[in-house]
Amino acid sequence: MEKNPLLSVRNLRTYFYTEDGVVKAVDGVDFDVYEGETLGIVGESGSGKSVTSLAILRLLDPKGKIEEGSEIIFNGKNLLTLTEDEMRRIRGNDIAMIFQEPMVALNPVFTIGDQIMEAILLHQDVDKKKAREMAIDMLRKVGIPEPEKRIDEYPHELSGGMRQRAMIAMALSCRPKLLIADEPTTALDVTIQAQILELMKELQREYGMAIILITHDVGVIAENADRVVVMYGGKVMETSDVRTTFKTPKHPYTWGLLNSIPRLDIEQERLYSIPGMVPDPLHFPVGCRFSNRCEFGEEKCSVEMPPLVEVESAHMVRCFFYHKVEQAQKLSKAGEGA
Amino acid sequence: MSKERKMNTELRRTMRKIFRNPSAVLGFALLIFFVIVAIFAPLIAEPINPMMLDDNGNPMKLDDPYVMPIITWSSTPVPPSADHPFGMIQGRDIFYGVVWGTRTAFFIGLTVTIISTLFGILIGSISGYYGGWIDEVLMRITDVFMSIPFLLAAMVLTTILGNGIDKVMIAMTVFGWMGAARLIRANILQVKEEQYILASKALGVKDYFIIMRHVLPNTIFPVLIQASMRMGSLVITAAGLSFLGLGAPLGYADWGSMLNFTRNWILGASGSTFSYWYAVFYPGMAMVLFVLAWNLVGDALRDVFDPRLK
Amino acid sequence: MTNSKVVNQNNTQEGKDRKVLLRVDNLVKYFPIKAGVFKRTVAWVKAVDAVSFDVYEGETVGLVGESGCGKTTVGMTLLRLYEPTSGRIIVNGEDTTHYFLSARRAKNYVRDTYVKRFQKSDFKPQDDLDKKYYDIFKNSGENGLLEHMVGDLEKKRLQFRRNIQIVFQDPYSSLDPRMRVKNILAEGPLAHKIIKKPQSIETVGKALEEVGIHSGHMYRFPHEFSGGQRQRVGIARALLMNPKLIIADEAVAALDVSIRSQVINLMMDLQKEHNLTYLFISHDLSLIKYISSRVVVMYLGKLVETAPKEELFEAPLHPYTKSLMSAIPVPNPEFKKQRIILQGDVPSPVNPPSGCPFHPRCPVAQPICSKEVPELKEVKSDHTVACHFPGSL
Ligand SMILES: Nc1ncnc2c1ncn2[C@@H]1O[C@H](COP(=O)(O)OP(=O)(O)OP(=O)(O)O)[C@@H](O)[C@H]1O
Ligand SMILES: Nc1ncnc2c1ncn2[C@@H]1O[C@H](COP(=O)(O)OP(=O)(O)OP(=O)(O)O)[C@@H](O)[C@H]1O
Ligand code: SF4
Ligand code: SF4
Ligand SMILES: [Mg+2]
Ligand SMILES: [Mg+2]
């Protein structure tokens, strides 16, 4: 049963033209988001996660340019061909976004109530009184205690967790079809993170919206996403459903990443470590972006860029030698059993 | 022995860093040129008055070489000639004024910069180091000084104290220390929080060394760089005040007051706008190059002292 | 000093085969909050409130807790970068609490803490330290004890600095940007006269190689290194002092995921080679599980539970520990775990809740919890908990 994706990103390339050279922050990214699902995008700092999400909403800094040939199809429309006015209607209405640091997204001189009401009034045909009621409702929904009182508080009067809740209330007040959450819990404590993620799940169930969840924490992805996109050096390295990625990763980077983090669920003798450093985006290695750190690589890797290929149903991998990872994975699984 | 060699390589690295950068080289070259002119001013432009002879029939030595002698009675500017390469204005030799004006520029710039910077560092470091109410009081005083427009303050002060180079310098010092004070205070507050200070304390390094090795280098160089950049702009300000007639007296060897002479001639004779160009060009050029030199040197210093900027 | 008694008993049993390197006894650190024109103290941040734990030689103790619970403050106070408000810090069997006070105040501290008690007729030593100091007191009197504890403070301070070192969280602010790595690394050993200047190049070179940085890079400035490499430099700086204990405060938190394990592995290798002891401070329970042998859990300035690693992760007894564990995202979609979502925010340490600090969020709180502060009790050997109803969640 072929479903039509809500959002499909095709060959997205976003370059920054800086004094030092061209930063290919996002360089050929493809993925689909289906209705009601959570797509996790995971990758290390600088891999292009935020730039991808900003590109979807066309909120890039002026130095950044979405290159020719990129396509962002939302609900059948290519967002890249819309006028700025049409785009503004999409933002907030159909696609909403929440950020890592709610403090930068909330305006410090207005109360949170003002800001939520503004969003409601902008997109829905209601009067002020009704909007205020709706805002209070929304705050209650996101778990802010005493919303009648809190609605008149300023962002700085709230704790980090409360601020993130207010941010979510604002984003969801117009019932978007797609919510992009860029590191929504990175700045929060784990017990608060658990609250926020739980809240997002509940709201998703209730509203049926799709979520793009961006994070560098593979644990958060494992517990909250349905499908995963692994990014490295501005490229998608692997994408599949969440179980497949975590159980049988096929890209050397995914494999290395999963083996290099300390985990609560298993005993670990010694952590694997990916050698070398995260590459500077001005000087990516030739060929495969991971070739200077990859332990499975061969000569071919530092000459030619591997294509993203479907190695099994709905499992795409960008690697020439992914079968080597299969073997290594089997070996380590066997080792665990012993 | 090996230590010396290492010192040398460090010094050499620094020097190489400076001399790789053409604008830094230009800055230092200009500055050295001005220093030489200032030092050898009596040889380059002999302080004598050819219009007056002493008992032996030689031209008379000037009592005060900074007062430009009147050497011609021509009231209109005289264009450059072999004897007077920069021409003459108001009866005075422009070349002489430019040469001796270099000394004046250094004198004003260095004195004001050094005194106001030292004072600013003192206030700022007391403020930043002790914090609390001392900081509060000192910073409010600083704010008051900053809120007064400088030109206005200088004008008021010179009307009270009277005209003259020394009065202008006093005004510039009194209203010129706040930048340094604020900068060093902000830097100290920031550096106090840095983990490398804590790390050194945890290593058991003595407070004195922590201040000398970590706090000072990380706070004082920006102030010194700022000061060197200010050297140039101070000379412009002083010139501005002289131009307004507040600073150096008429005929003083000072680039600003020489420009003051040109006020009547700036548009040249009727019909030929630029016929008296030399009257503006030479003193003006000296000033521009002087400012440029200090700015380039300041930039170079920043590059050397701030390893974060390559 | 009720807490300390409990902990101390525990160590007299265990102390035979394991040597206590560091004993933190009832450590308290309050920060004043000042306000108004005259900067009067209007309240106190109770950052660390009566924390006691031991660190044995050669082990790694993980100190874990959420942001603001006082982990860093514990580390800084142990290092005496902050002076403790009260409590004792015992290193290698000597009380070091007074080392960084002026000589006069140090003497007062010794008189108040030991001499006054020793002079009482019904005095009974409470721990090994009491015994040791009481012997000195009996044999050579008050002056003898003062000489032992306060004599030559400067030397004691240097010795203390050499024994305990720190690795900071921020790879960017922990190295002086104006100094070359060589000078950063040589600073400590030179200050302690462990080495002489001509030797410094060789010593620094060796230390750099040991942490996996080419020794030729010693003339570089910190900004010429990546975050992971800077963190290695920070480790080398600590290592050069030949310390017994290294306090690592979120030492890998700022690093990229793929760099993190390099540094963790390096620290573990160095531990083996140099017989180092670590106090590893982190908010990341997974990391703590991987690296430590014993774990200390803090909440709102208080110690809530301490146990050997295996025991803590298999059978946590404090409701907070258990909730914290369930909140950690596990990178395994098939892993089933108990989901406990705590309600509410962490309260402010300025006005901590009465009784058990966790009671407003605790799923199993009872009326007594808001009235009485639960004491730290040893419920099993080497496993202490501060809860009225341990194991009830
Ligand atoms: N405005 C900009 N100008 C120049 N380069 C930029 C700009 N914004 C981002 N970049 C570069 O693009 C690359 C990708 O950045 P991005 O913010 O998408 O990373 P990320 O995956 O979100 O990382 P993080 O986990 O740190 O948020 C980085 O190398 C970054 O330096
Ligand atoms: N120098 C200080 N002055 C006043 N309050 C302080 C100071 N340092 C820490 N605090 C307060 O003490 C409490 C404990 O802080 P601490 O830094 O020890 O927490 P932490 O557990 O290290 O947190 P994190 O995980 O965020 O590093 C916090 O409420 C903090 O605001
Ligand atoms: S293509 Fe080669 S270098 Fe790239 S990930 Fe695969 S094996 Fe490694
Ligand atoms: S003492 Fe009470 S409130 Fe505190 S953790 Fe135990 S059960 Fe919960
Ligand atoms: Mg980002
Ligand atoms: Mg901390």
Short mmCIF file of N, CA, C and O in Angstrom, two decimals, chain A residues 44-45 216, chain C residues 169 171-172 226-232 250-264:
data_model
loop_
_atom_site.label_atom_id
_atom_site.label_comp_id
_atom_site.label_asym_id
_atom_site.label_seq_id
_atom_site.Cartn_x
_atom_site.Cartn_y
_atom_site.Cartn_z
N GLU A 44 26.00 14.05 14.13
CA GLU A 44 26.79 14.84 15.06
C GLU A 44 26.71 16.32 14.73
O GLU A 44 26.18 16.71 13.70
N SER A 45 27.29 17.09 15.61
CA SER A 45 27.32 18.54 15.42
C SER A 45 27.90 18.87 14.05
O SER A 45 28.93 18.33 13.66
N HIS A 216 21.02 14.71 18.41
CA HIS A 216 22.26 13.97 18.28
C HIS A 216 22.25 12.78 19.23
O HIS A 216 23.21 12.02 19.28
N GLN C 169 35.08 20.61 32.17
CA GLN C 169 34.13 20.27 31.12
C GLN C 169 34.42 20.97 29.80
O GLN C 169 34.41 20.36 28.75
N PRO C 171 36.20 22.36 26.89
CA PRO C 171 37.53 22.30 26.28
C PRO C 171 37.97 23.65 25.76
O PRO C 171 39.12 23.83 25.40
N TYR C 172 37.04 24.63 25.71
CA TYR C 172 37.45 25.93 25.18
C TYR C 172 37.93 26.89 26.26
O TYR C 172 38.89 27.61 26.05
N SER C 226 41.43 20.56 18.03
CA SER C 226 39.99 20.30 18.07
C SER C 226 39.56 20.11 19.52
O SER C 226 40.39 19.98 20.42
N GLY C 227 38.25 20.09 19.75
CA GLY C 227 37.73 19.94 21.10
C GLY C 227 38.28 18.70 21.81
O GLY C 227 38.70 18.77 22.96
N GLY C 228 38.27 17.59 21.11
CA GLY C 228 38.76 16.35 21.71
C GLY C 228 40.24 16.45 22.06
O GLY C 228 40.67 16.01 23.13
N GLN C 229 41.01 17.07 21.17
CA GLN C 229 42.44 17.20 21.46
C GLN C 229 42.69 18.14 22.63
O GLN C 229 43.57 17.90 23.45
N ARG C 230 41.90 19.19 22.72
CA ARG C 230 42.06 20.10 23.85
C ARG C 230 41.76 19.37 25.15
O ARG C 230 42.42 19.58 26.16
N GLN C 231 40.76 18.54 25.12
CA GLN C 231 40.42 17.81 26.32
C GLN C 231 41.58 16.88 26.68
O GLN C 231 41.88 16.70 27.85
N ARG C 232 42.24 16.33 25.67
CA ARG C 232 43.42 15.50 25.95
C ARG C 232 44.51 16.34 26.60
O ARG C 232 45.20 15.90 27.51
N GLU C 250 32.32 16.50 34.17
CA GLU C 250 31.70 16.46 32.83
C GLU C 250 32.78 16.52 31.76
O GLU C 250 32.65 17.25 30.77
N ALA C 251 33.83 15.72 31.95
CA ALA C 251 35.01 15.86 31.09
C ALA C 251 34.75 15.54 29.63
O ALA C 251 35.52 15.95 28.76
N VAL C 252 33.69 14.82 29.31
CA VAL C 252 33.44 14.52 27.90
C VAL C 252 32.11 15.10 27.40
O VAL C 252 31.74 14.92 26.25
N ALA C 253 31.41 15.80 28.28
CA ALA C 253 30.06 16.25 27.93
C ALA C 253 30.05 17.18 26.72
O ALA C 253 29.11 17.16 25.93
N ALA C 254 31.09 17.98 26.56
CA ALA C 254 31.07 18.97 25.48
C ALA C 254 31.58 18.39 24.17
O ALA C 254 31.61 19.08 23.17
N LEU C 255 31.97 17.13 24.18
CA LEU C 255 32.57 16.57 22.96
C LEU C 255 31.52 15.91 22.08
O LEU C 255 30.48 15.46 22.55
N ASP C 256 31.85 15.83 20.79
CA ASP C 256 30.97 15.14 19.85
C ASP C 256 30.88 13.67 20.21
O ASP C 256 31.84 13.09 20.72
N VAL C 257 29.74 13.07 19.91
CA VAL C 257 29.52 11.68 20.30
C VAL C 257 30.67 10.78 19.84
O VAL C 257 31.15 9.94 20.60
N SER C 258 31.12 10.97 18.59
CA SER C 258 32.11 10.03 18.09
C SER C 258 33.49 10.30 18.68
O SER C 258 34.38 9.47 18.60
N ILE C 259 33.69 11.45 19.28
CA ILE C 259 34.98 11.77 19.90
C ILE C 259 34.97 11.35 21.36
O ILE C 259 35.99 11.02 21.96
N ARG C 260 33.77 11.34 21.93
CA ARG C 260 33.62 11.07 23.35
C ARG C 260 34.26 9.74 23.74
O ARG C 260 35.01 9.68 24.71
N SER C 261 34.00 8.70 22.97
CA SER C 261 34.49 7.39 23.39
C SER C 261 36.01 7.32 23.30
O SER C 261 36.65 6.60 24.05
N GLN C 262 36.60 8.09 22.39
CA GLN C 262 38.07 8.14 22.35
C GLN C 262 38.61 8.63 23.68
O GLN C 262 39.54 8.05 24.24
N VAL C 263 38.03 9.70 24.18
CA VAL C 263 38.54 10.30 25.41
C VAL C 263 38.22 9.40 26.61
O VAL C 263 39.06 9.25 27.51
N ILE C 264 37.03 8.81 26.61
CA ILE C 264 36.69 7.90 27.72
C ILE C 264 37.68 6.74 27.77
O ILE C 264 38.24 6.42 28.82
#
